[in-house]
CSV table of C-alpha atoms and ligand atoms in Angstrom, one decimal:
chain,number,residue,atom,x,y,z
U,1,UNK,CA,-45.2,-92.7,-109.1
U,2,UNK,CA,-43.9,-95.4,-106.6
U,3,UNK,CA,-45.5,-96.1,-103.3
U,4,UNK,CA,-42.6,-94.5,-101.5
U,5,UNK,CA,-42.7,-91.2,-103.2
U,6,UNK,CA,-46.4,-91.2,-102.7
U,7,UNK,CA,-46.1,-91.6,-99.1
U,8,UNK,CA,-43.2,-89.1,-98.8
U,9,UNK,CA,-45.5,-86.4,-100.5
U,10,UNK,CA,-48.4,-87.4,-98.4
U,11,UNK,CA,-47.0,-86.3,-95.1
U,12,UNK,CA,-46.6,-82.6,-95.8
U,13,UNK,CA,-49.8,-82.6,-97.6
U,14,UNK,CA,-51.5,-83.8,-94.4
U,15,UNK,CA,-49.8,-81.1,-92.5
U,16,UNK,CA,-51.0,-78.6,-95.0
U,17,UNK,CA,-54.6,-79.8,-94.6
U,18,UNK,CA,-54.3,-79.3,-90.8
U,19,UNK,CA,-53.1,-75.7,-91.4
U,20,UNK,CA,-55.9,-75.0,-93.9
U,21,UNK,CA,-58.5,-76.4,-91.5
U,22,UNK,CA,-57.1,-74.3,-88.6
U,23,UNK,CA,-57.2,-71.2,-90.8
U,24,UNK,CA,-60.6,-71.9,-91.8
U,25,UNK,CA,-61.8,-72.3,-88.1
U,26,UNK,CA,-60.0,-69.0,-87.3
U,27,UNK,CA,-61.3,-67.0,-90.1
U,28,UNK,CA,-64.9,-68.2,-89.3
U,29,UNK,CA,-64.8,-67.4,-85.6
U,30,UNK,CA,-63.1,-63.9,-86.2
U,31,UNK,CA,-65.7,-63.1,-88.9
U,32,UNK,CA,-68.5,-64.0,-86.3
U,33,UNK,CA,-66.9,-61.8,-83.7
U,34,UNK,CA,-66.3,-58.8,-85.9
U,35,UNK,CA,-69.5,-58.8,-88.0
U,36,UNK,CA,-72.0,-60.4,-85.7
U,37,UNK,CA,-74.4,-63.6,-85.9
U,38,UNK,CA,-75.3,-64.9,-89.3
U,39,UNK,CA,-76.8,-67.8,-91.1
U,40,UNK,CA,-74.4,-70.5,-92.4
U,41,UNK,CA,-75.2,-69.4,-96.0
U,42,UNK,CA,-74.3,-65.9,-95.2
U,43,UNK,CA,-71.2,-67.0,-93.4
U,44,UNK,CA,-70.1,-69.1,-96.4
U,45,UNK,CA,-70.5,-66.1,-98.6
U,46,UNK,CA,-68.6,-63.7,-96.3
U,47,UNK,CA,-65.7,-66.0,-95.6
U,48,UNK,CA,-65.5,-67.5,-99.1
U,49,UNK,CA,-65.7,-71.1,-97.8
U,50,UNK,CA,-68.1,-73.5,-99.3
U,51,UNK,CA,-71.2,-74.6,-97.5
U,52,UNK,CA,-69.8,-78.0,-96.6
U,53,UNK,CA,-66.7,-76.6,-95.2
U,54,UNK,CA,-68.6,-74.0,-93.2
U,55,UNK,CA,-70.9,-76.7,-91.6
U,56,UNK,CA,-68.0,-78.8,-90.5
U,57,UNK,CA,-66.1,-75.8,-89.2
U,58,UNK,CA,-69.2,-74.6,-87.2
U,59,UNK,CA,-69.6,-78.1,-85.9
U,60,UNK,CA,-66.0,-78.0,-84.6
U,61,UNK,CA,-66.4,-74.5,-83.0
U,62,UNK,CA,-69.6,-75.6,-81.3
U,63,UNK,CA,-68.0,-78.7,-79.9
U,64,UNK,CA,-65.4,-76.5,-78.4
U,65,UNK,CA,-68.1,-74.3,-77.1
U,66,UNK,CA,-67.0,-71.3,-79.1
U,67,UNK,CA,-70.3,-70.8,-81.1
U,68,UNK,CA,-73.9,-71.5,-80.5
U,69,UNK,CA,-76.9,-71.4,-82.8
U,70,UNK,CA,-80.4,-70.0,-82.4
U,71,UNK,CA,-83.6,-69.7,-84.3
U,72,UNK,CA,-84.7,-66.4,-85.6
U,73,UNK,CA,-88.1,-65.5,-87.0
U,74,UNK,CA,-87.9,-63.2,-90.0
U,75,UNK,CA,-90.5,-60.6,-90.1
U,76,UNK,CA,-93.2,-61.6,-92.5
U,77,UNK,CA,-91.9,-65.0,-93.3
U,78,UNK,CA,-93.9,-68.0,-92.9
U,79,UNK,CA,-92.7,-71.5,-91.9
U,80,UNK,CA,-89.7,-72.8,-90.0
U,81,UNK,CA,-87.5,-70.1,-88.3
U,82,UNK,CA,-84.1,-69.4,-89.8
U,83,UNK,CA,-81.0,-70.5,-87.8
U,84,UNK,CA,-78.2,-68.1,-87.1
U,85,UNK,CA,-74.7,-68.9,-85.7
U,86,UNK,CA,-73.2,-66.6,-83.0
U,87,UNK,CA,-70.1,-66.5,-80.9
U,88,UNK,CA,-70.4,-68.1,-77.6
U,89,UNK,CA,-67.2,-69.0,-75.6
U,90,UNK,CA,-68.6,-68.1,-72.2
U,91,UNK,CA,-66.1,-70.6,-70.6
U,92,UNK,CA,-63.2,-68.8,-72.4
U,93,UNK,CA,-61.9,-65.6,-71.0
U,94,UNK,CA,-59.1,-63.1,-70.8
U,95,UNK,CA,-57.9,-60.9,-67.9
U,96,UNK,CA,-57.0,-57.3,-68.3
U,97,UNK,CA,-55.0,-55.6,-65.4
U,98,UNK,CA,-54.3,-51.9,-65.1
U,99,UNK,CA,-51.8,-50.4,-62.7
U,100,UNK,CA,-51.9,-46.8,-62.3
U,101,UNK,CA,-50.8,-44.1,-59.9
U,102,UNK,CA,-53.6,-44.5,-57.4
U,103,UNK,CA,-55.5,-47.7,-58.2
U,104,UNK,CA,-55.1,-51.1,-59.6
U,105,UNK,CA,-58.0,-52.7,-61.6
U,106,UNK,CA,-58.6,-56.2,-62.8
U,107,UNK,CA,-61.4,-57.2,-65.4
U,108,UNK,CA,-62.2,-60.8,-66.8
U,109,UNK,CA,-64.0,-60.8,-70.1
U,110,UNK,CA,-65.3,-63.8,-71.9
U,111,UNK,CA,-65.2,-64.3,-75.7
U,112,UNK,CA,-68.8,-63.0,-76.1
U,113,UNK,CA,-67.6,-59.7,-74.5
U,114,UNK,CA,-69.5,-60.3,-71.2
U,115,UNK,CA,-67.7,-59.2,-68.0
U,116,UNK,CA,-67.2,-62.1,-65.6
U,117,UNK,CA,-65.2,-60.1,-63.0
U,118,UNK,CA,-64.5,-56.4,-62.3
U,119,UNK,CA,-62.8,-54.8,-59.4
U,120,UNK,CA,-60.8,-51.6,-58.8
U,121,UNK,CA,-58.8,-51.1,-55.6
U,122,UNK,CA,-57.7,-47.5,-54.7
U,123,UNK,CA,-54.0,-47.7,-53.5
U,124,UNK,CA,-51.0,-45.5,-53.5
U,125,UNK,CA,-48.9,-47.4,-56.0
U,126,UNK,CA,-45.8,-45.3,-55.9
U,127,UNK,CA,-45.6,-45.6,-52.2
U,128,UNK,CA,-46.3,-49.4,-52.2
U,129,UNK,CA,-43.6,-50.1,-54.8
U,130,UNK,CA,-43.5,-52.8,-57.4
U,131,UNK,CA,-43.2,-56.0,-55.0
U,132,UNK,CA,-46.3,-55.2,-52.9
U,133,UNK,CA,-48.2,-53.8,-55.7
U,134,UNK,CA,-47.8,-57.1,-57.6
U,135,UNK,CA,-48.9,-59.0,-54.4
U,136,UNK,CA,-52.1,-57.0,-54.5
U,137,UNK,CA,-52.6,-57.6,-58.1
U,138,UNK,CA,-51.9,-61.4,-57.6
U,139,UNK,CA,-54.7,-61.6,-55.1
U,140,UNK,CA,-57.1,-59.9,-57.3
U,141,UNK,CA,-56.2,-62.2,-60.2
U,142,UNK,CA,-56.7,-65.3,-58.2
U,143,UNK,CA,-60.1,-63.8,-57.1
U,144,UNK,CA,-61.1,-63.3,-60.8
U,145,UNK,CA,-60.1,-66.9,-61.7
U,146,UNK,CA,-62.2,-68.1,-58.7
U,147,UNK,CA,-65.2,-66.2,-59.8
U,148,UNK,CA,-64.9,-67.1,-63.5
U,149,UNK,CA,-64.4,-70.8,-62.4
U,150,UNK,CA,-67.7,-70.8,-60.5
U,151,UNK,CA,-69.4,-69.5,-63.8
U,152,UNK,CA,-68.1,-72.4,-65.7
U,153,UNK,CA,-64.8,-71.0,-66.9
U,154,UNK,CA,-61.6,-72.9,-67.5
U,155,UNK,CA,-58.3,-71.2,-67.1
U,156,UNK,CA,-57.8,-67.7,-68.5
U,157,UNK,CA,-56.3,-67.8,-72.0
U,158,UNK,CA,-54.2,-64.8,-71.3
U,159,UNK,CA,-53.4,-61.9,-69.2
U,160,UNK,CA,-52.4,-58.3,-70.4
U,161,UNK,CA,-51.1,-55.7,-68.0
U,162,UNK,CA,-51.6,-51.9,-68.8
U,163,UNK,CA,-48.9,-49.6,-67.6
U,164,UNK,CA,-48.7,-45.9,-67.6
U,165,UNK,CA,-45.4,-45.7,-69.1
U,166,UNK,CA,-42.8,-47.2,-71.7
U,167,UNK,CA,-43.0,-50.9,-72.2
U,168,UNK,CA,-40.8,-53.2,-73.9
U,169,UNK,CA,-43.5,-55.5,-75.1
U,170,UNK,CA,-41.6,-58.6,-76.1
U,171,UNK,CA,-39.3,-59.4,-73.0
U,172,UNK,CA,-42.2,-57.8,-70.7
U,173,UNK,CA,-39.9,-55.3,-69.2
U,174,UNK,CA,-41.2,-52.0,-67.9
U,175,UNK,CA,-38.7,-49.4,-69.0
U,176,UNK,CA,-39.9,-46.3,-67.3
U,177,UNK,CA,-43.2,-45.2,-65.6
U,178,UNK,CA,-42.6,-41.6,-64.6
U,179,UNK,CA,-45.6,-41.2,-62.5
U,180,UNK,CA,-45.0,-44.5,-60.6
U,181,UNK,CA,-41.3,-43.8,-60.3
U,182,UNK,CA,-40.6,-47.4,-61.6
U,183,UNK,CA,-37.8,-48.2,-64.0
U,184,UNK,CA,-36.4,-51.3,-65.6
U,185,UNK,CA,-38.7,-53.7,-63.8
U,186,UNK,CA,-39.4,-57.3,-65.2
U,187,UNK,CA,-43.0,-57.1,-64.4
U,188,UNK,CA,-44.2,-60.0,-66.6
U,189,UNK,CA,-41.7,-62.6,-65.2
U,190,UNK,CA,-42.4,-61.4,-61.7
U,191,UNK,CA,-46.3,-61.7,-62.0
U,192,UNK,CA,-45.9,-64.9,-63.7
U,193,UNK,CA,-43.8,-66.3,-60.8
U,194,UNK,CA,-46.4,-65.2,-58.3
U,195,UNK,CA,-49.2,-66.9,-60.4
U,196,UNK,CA,-47.2,-70.2,-60.4
U,197,UNK,CA,-45.8,-69.8,-63.9
U,198,UNK,CA,-49.0,-70.6,-65.8
U,199,UNK,CA,-49.0,-71.9,-69.3
U,200,UNK,CA,-51.1,-69.0,-70.7
U,201,UNK,CA,-49.5,-65.9,-72.1
U,202,UNK,CA,-48.9,-62.8,-69.8
U,203,UNK,CA,-48.0,-59.6,-71.6
U,204,UNK,CA,-47.8,-56.0,-70.9
U,205,UNK,CA,-48.6,-52.9,-72.9
U,206,UNK,CA,-48.9,-49.1,-72.6
U,207,UNK,CA,-52.2,-48.1,-70.9
U,208,UNK,CA,-53.1,-45.5,-73.7
U,209,UNK,CA,-52.5,-48.3,-76.5
U,210,UNK,CA,-54.9,-50.8,-74.5
U,211,UNK,CA,-57.5,-48.2,-73.9
U,212,UNK,CA,-57.6,-47.4,-77.6
U,213,UNK,CA,-58.1,-51.0,-78.3
U,214,UNK,CA,-60.8,-51.1,-75.7
U,215,UNK,CA,-62.6,-48.1,-77.1
U,216,UNK,CA,-62.2,-49.3,-80.6
U,217,UNK,CA,-63.8,-52.7,-79.7
U,218,UNK,CA,-66.5,-51.7,-77.1
U,219,UNK,CA,-66.6,-47.7,-76.9
U,220,UNK,CA,-68.5,-44.7,-78.4
U,221,UNK,CA,-66.2,-44.8,-81.4
U,222,UNK,CA,-66.2,-48.7,-81.8
U,223,UNK,CA,-64.8,-49.7,-85.3
U,224,UNK,CA,-63.6,-46.1,-86.3
U,225,UNK,CA,-60.6,-46.6,-88.4
U,226,UNK,CA,-58.9,-43.3,-87.5
U,227,UNK,CA,-59.2,-42.5,-83.8
U,228,UNK,CA,-57.1,-40.8,-81.1
U,229,UNK,CA,-57.9,-41.9,-77.5
U,230,UNK,CA,-56.6,-39.7,-74.7
U,231,UNK,CA,-56.1,-41.2,-71.2
U,232,UNK,CA,-57.1,-38.9,-68.4
U,233,UNK,CA,-55.1,-39.9,-65.4
U,234,UNK,CA,-52.2,-38.5,-63.5
U,235,UNK,CA,-50.5,-39.0,-66.7
U,236,UNK,CA,-51.9,-38.3,-70.1
U,237,UNK,CA,-51.0,-40.6,-73.1
U,238,UNK,CA,-52.5,-41.1,-76.5
U,239,UNK,CA,-53.5,-44.3,-78.2
U,240,UNK,CA,-53.5,-43.5,-81.9
U,241,UNK,CA,-55.3,-45.7,-84.4
U,242,UNK,CA,-54.5,-44.9,-88.0
U,243,UNK,CA,-56.4,-46.8,-90.8
U,244,UNK,CA,-57.6,-49.5,-88.2
U,245,UNK,CA,-54.0,-50.0,-87.0
U,246,UNK,CA,-52.5,-49.1,-83.6
U,247,UNK,CA,-49.5,-46.7,-84.3
U,248,UNK,CA,-46.6,-47.8,-82.1
U,249,UNK,CA,-43.6,-46.4,-83.7
U,250,UNK,CA,-40.2,-48.0,-84.4
U,251,UNK,CA,-39.6,-49.3,-80.7
U,252,UNK,CA,-43.2,-49.2,-79.6
U,253,UNK,CA,-42.7,-46.0,-77.6
U,254,UNK,CA,-45.0,-43.8,-79.6
U,255,UNK,CA,-48.0,-41.8,-78.1
U,256,UNK,CA,-46.2,-40.2,-75.2
U,257,UNK,CA,-48.0,-37.0,-75.8
U,258,UNK,CA,-48.3,-36.1,-72.2
U,259,UNK,CA,-44.6,-35.1,-72.4
U,260,UNK,CA,-45.1,-32.6,-75.2
U,261,UNK,CA,-43.3,-29.5,-73.9
U,262,UNK,CA,-46.2,-27.0,-74.0
U,263,UNK,CA,-45.5,-24.6,-71.2
U,264,UNK,CA,-41.8,-23.5,-70.8
U,265,UNK,CA,-40.8,-23.0,-67.3
U,266,UNK,CA,-44.1,-24.7,-66.0
U,267,UNK,CA,-44.6,-27.2,-63.3
U,268,UNK,CA,-42.1,-30.2,-62.8
U,269,UNK,CA,-43.4,-33.3,-64.5
U,270,UNK,CA,-43.0,-36.9,-63.3
U,271,UNK,CA,-40.5,-37.3,-66.1
U,272,UNK,CA,-38.2,-34.7,-64.5
U,273,UNK,CA,-38.8,-32.0,-67.1
U,274,UNK,CA,-40.8,-28.8,-66.9
U,275,UNK,CA,-43.9,-27.8,-68.5
U,276,UNK,CA,-45.0,-31.1,-70.1
U,277,UNK,CA,-48.7,-31.1,-71.3
U,278,UNK,CA,-49.7,-33.6,-68.4
U,279,UNK,CA,-48.6,-31.0,-65.9
U,280,UNK,CA,-51.2,-28.7,-67.4
U,281,UNK,CA,-54.1,-31.2,-67.8
U,282,UNK,CA,-53.4,-34.3,-65.9
U,283,UNK,CA,-55.5,-35.2,-62.9
U,284,UNK,CA,-52.6,-33.7,-60.6
U,285,UNK,CA,-53.3,-30.4,-62.4
U,286,UNK,CA,-57.0,-30.5,-61.9
U,287,UNK,CA,-56.6,-31.3,-58.1
U,288,UNK,CA,-53.9,-28.8,-57.6
U,289,UNK,CA,-56.0,-26.0,-59.3
U,290,UNK,CA,-59.4,-27.1,-57.8
U,291,UNK,CA,-58.5,-27.9,-54.2
U,292,UNK,CA,-56.0,-27.1,-51.3
U,293,UNK,CA,-53.5,-29.7,-50.3
U,294,UNK,CA,-55.5,-31.0,-47.3
U,295,UNK,CA,-58.7,-31.4,-49.1
U,296,UNK,CA,-60.2,-34.8,-49.3
U,297,UNK,CA,-60.4,-34.8,-53.1
U,298,UNK,CA,-56.5,-34.8,-53.1
U,299,UNK,CA,-56.3,-37.9,-50.8
U,300,UNK,CA,-55.2,-40.8,-53.1
U,301,UNK,CA,-56.3,-43.4,-50.6
U,302,UNK,CA,-59.9,-42.5,-51.4
U,303,UNK,CA,-61.6,-43.8,-54.5
U,304,UNK,CA,-61.1,-41.7,-57.5
U,305,UNK,CA,-64.5,-42.0,-58.7
U,306,UNK,CA,-65.8,-40.6,-55.4
U,307,UNK,CA,-63.4,-37.9,-55.5
U,308,UNK,CA,-64.4,-36.9,-59.0
U,309,UNK,CA,-68.0,-37.1,-57.9
U,310,UNK,CA,-67.3,-34.5,-55.3
U,311,UNK,CA,-65.6,-32.2,-57.9
U,312,UNK,CA,-68.6,-32.5,-60.2
U,313,UNK,CA,-70.9,-31.8,-57.2
U,314,UNK,CA,-68.9,-28.5,-56.5
U,315,UNK,CA,-69.1,-27.5,-60.1
U,316,UNK,CA,-72.8,-28.1,-60.2
U,317,UNK,CA,-73.0,-25.9,-57.1
U,318,UNK,CA,-71.2,-23.1,-59.1
U,319,UNK,CA,-68.0,-23.3,-56.8
U,320,UNK,CA,-65.9,-20.6,-58.6
U,321,UNK,CA,-62.5,-22.3,-57.9
U,322,UNK,CA,-63.7,-25.6,-59.3
U,323,UNK,CA,-65.3,-24.1,-62.3
U,324,UNK,CA,-62.2,-21.9,-63.2
U,325,UNK,CA,-60.0,-25.1,-62.7
U,326,UNK,CA,-62.2,-27.1,-65.1
U,327,UNK,CA,-62.1,-24.2,-67.7
U,328,UNK,CA,-58.3,-24.0,-67.4
U,329,UNK,CA,-58.0,-27.8,-68.0
U,330,UNK,CA,-60.3,-27.6,-70.9
U,331,UNK,CA,-58.4,-24.9,-72.6
U,332,UNK,CA,-55.1,-26.7,-72.0
U,333,UNK,CA,-56.6,-29.9,-73.4
U,334,UNK,CA,-57.6,-28.0,-76.6
U,335,UNK,CA,-54.0,-26.6,-77.1
U,336,UNK,CA,-52.4,-30.0,-76.9
U,337,UNK,CA,-55.2,-31.9,-78.7
U,338,UNK,CA,-55.1,-29.5,-81.5
U,339,UNK,CA,-51.5,-30.7,-82.3
U,340,UNK,CA,-52.7,-34.3,-82.4
U,341,UNK,CA,-55.6,-33.3,-84.7
U,342,UNK,CA,-53.3,-31.4,-87.0
U,343,UNK,CA,-51.0,-34.5,-87.0
U,344,UNK,CA,-53.3,-37.4,-87.4
U,345,UNK,CA,-56.7,-35.9,-88.7
U,346,UNK,CA,-58.7,-38.5,-86.7
U,347,UNK,CA,-62.4,-38.9,-87.2
U,348,UNK,CA,-63.0,-39.1,-83.5
U,349,UNK,CA,-61.0,-37.9,-80.5
U,350,UNK,CA,-62.1,-39.9,-77.4
U,351,UNK,CA,-61.5,-38.4,-74.0
U,352,UNK,CA,-61.0,-41.2,-71.5
U,353,UNK,CA,-60.4,-41.4,-67.8
U,354,UNK,CA,-61.2,-38.4,-65.6
U,355,UNK,CA,-61.7,-36.2,-68.7
U,356,UNK,CA,-64.9,-38.1,-69.5
U,357,UNK,CA,-66.1,-37.7,-65.9
U,358,UNK,CA,-65.9,-33.9,-66.0
U,359,UNK,CA,-66.6,-33.7,-69.7
U,360,UNK,CA,-69.5,-31.3,-69.7
U,361,UNK,CA,-67.3,-28.7,-67.9
U,362,UNK,CA,-64.2,-29.0,-70.1
U,363,UNK,CA,-65.8,-29.5,-73.6
U,364,UNK,CA,-66.7,-25.9,-74.3
U,365,UNK,CA,-63.2,-24.3,-73.6
U,366,UNK,CA,-61.6,-27.3,-75.3
U,367,UNK,CA,-63.5,-27.1,-78.5
U,368,UNK,CA,-63.0,-23.3,-78.7
U,369,UNK,CA,-59.3,-23.9,-78.5
U,370,UNK,CA,-59.5,-26.5,-81.1
U,371,UNK,CA,-61.5,-24.4,-83.5
U,372,UNK,CA,-59.0,-21.7,-83.5
U,373,UNK,CA,-55.9,-24.0,-83.7
U,374,UNK,CA,-56.8,-26.9,-86.0
U,375,UNK,CA,-55.7,-25.8,-89.5
U,376,UNK,CA,-58.3,-27.9,-91.5
U,377,UNK,CA,-61.7,-26.4,-91.8
U,378,UNK,CA,-64.3,-27.8,-89.5
U,379,UNK,CA,-61.6,-29.4,-87.4
U,380,UNK,CA,-60.9,-31.7,-90.3
U,381,UNK,CA,-64.1,-33.6,-89.8
U,382,UNK,CA,-63.1,-34.6,-86.2
U,383,UNK,CA,-65.6,-34.9,-83.4
U,384,UNK,CA,-64.7,-35.0,-79.7
U,385,UNK,CA,-66.5,-37.9,-77.7
U,386,UNK,CA,-66.6,-38.7,-74.0
U,387,UNK,CA,-65.6,-42.3,-73.3
U,388,UNK,CA,-68.4,-44.3,-71.7
U,389,UNK,CA,-65.8,-46.9,-70.6
U,390,UNK,CA,-64.6,-44.5,-67.9
U,391,UNK,CA,-61.6,-46.1,-66.1
U,392,UNK,CA,-62.3,-49.5,-67.5
U,393,UNK,CA,-61.0,-48.9,-71.2
U,394,UNK,CA,-57.5,-50.1,-70.4
U,395,UNK,CA,-58.7,-53.3,-68.6
U,396,UNK,CA,-61.2,-54.0,-71.3
U,397,UNK,CA,-58.6,-53.5,-74.1
U,398,UNK,CA,-56.3,-55.7,-72.1
U,399,UNK,CA,-58.7,-58.5,-71.7
U,400,UNK,CA,-59.6,-58.3,-75.4
U,401,UNK,CA,-55.9,-58.6,-76.4
U,402,UNK,CA,-55.6,-61.6,-73.8
U,403,UNK,CA,-58.3,-63.3,-75.8
U,404,UNK,CA,-56.4,-63.0,-79.2
U,405,UNK,CA,-54.7,-66.4,-79.0
U,406,UNK,CA,-58.3,-67.9,-79.2
U,407,UNK,CA,-59.1,-66.0,-82.2
U,408,UNK,CA,-55.7,-66.9,-83.9
U,409,UNK,CA,-56.2,-70.6,-83.3
U,410,UNK,CA,-59.6,-71.7,-81.9
U,411,UNK,CA,-58.5,-75.4,-82.1
U,412,UNK,CA,-56.4,-74.8,-78.9
U,413,UNK,CA,-59.6,-74.3,-76.8
U,414,UNK,CA,-60.8,-77.3,-74.8
U,415,UNK,CA,-64.5,-78.0,-74.8
U,416,UNK,CA,-66.4,-76.6,-71.8
U,417,UNK,CA,-66.6,-78.6,-68.6
U,418,UNK,CA,-70.4,-78.6,-68.2
U,419,UNK,CA,-72.7,-80.0,-70.7
U,420,UNK,CA,-75.3,-77.6,-72.1
U,421,UNK,CA,-73.0,-74.6,-71.3
U,422,UNK,CA,-73.4,-73.6,-74.9
U,423,UNK,CA,-76.5,-73.4,-77.0
U,424,UNK,CA,-75.7,-76.5,-78.9
U,425,UNK,CA,-76.0,-76.9,-82.6
U,426,UNK,CA,-79.3,-77.1,-84.3
M,501,ZN,ZN1,-42.9,-35.0,-68.7
């Protein structure tokens, strides 16, 4: 082999080594995030990398502030404590945004899963329109970046916006959000322009999809391979996880369960049709059934959590109109959910949003309907759970998705600004 040919083959090989190295770093970080802190030896075993490689990979991750080590004493073991490696990355964070009918919410989450910033603003989004709503969102995002910055954060690594409607995920176009009355809006580029065209990625997804991801990562059914998450807002959508994968459909428009026609000749829906499931069980239906038009609980400028607390308070006081409204919602929920359970046979059906807030009053009539309508015995092994993430499931899922680029390639992360921000390497 001549010198020249040796050199020629050397270049691609170097490129391959870089790729292999990057992959090893990514695999190790993801393994730590998904399966928790472990010793280097255990980590080598789980990732299939040898101990020397693991040590150098951990050193690189530690230098970038993405992992830290700590000593642990094993019960009954004498001598030096063992050392485990864990995810750090407190300077690295993603931002989730949710825009819904009567609020916008922003949440910043660091790589450890700690919330750095969280805020929800009650506003009448359909009345405000796209431009002014994005102005409000921009102010909140800048506030989040300021707060994260004071906690040692660098720039966000990404932003994900949750929308109650159909989203063309790639070009970032909102196709149709029936309950907002928005159509064909270039949301991602408009938001990017307002934020000064940042280098990090801004993307957008359906709120039910992102909520399912949030629930899958942090919620009552975390890690469940087959789960259906139902959003409980003015609109109702489903995030369907099958075999650990989010089900999106051919064009990404799957999960629009709120528009299943379940009540012929029923109420007019935001989509223009009549009798869609969400006209029976969405937040609008509950408010219409439980309160007169001038009642404060129907005022969208008041905080939704407060309005729901008032409804629960009335239910606790045995107010008959409230109780019958909640029973009707529960039964309607069971009718539609039985279709989803018959279709997907999930292990868990998670009720999100307002459903979770009024859960104790809707579960009984809902489960009664499910038991009579689900064809598989014992509801096919499905249990119904109330989300504990409340109205934060979508923003949490969004922030989680925004962090993905770091898990795909941790070598893009710059080391933290402050020394000692990570636990260092023992
Ligand atoms: Zn509809």
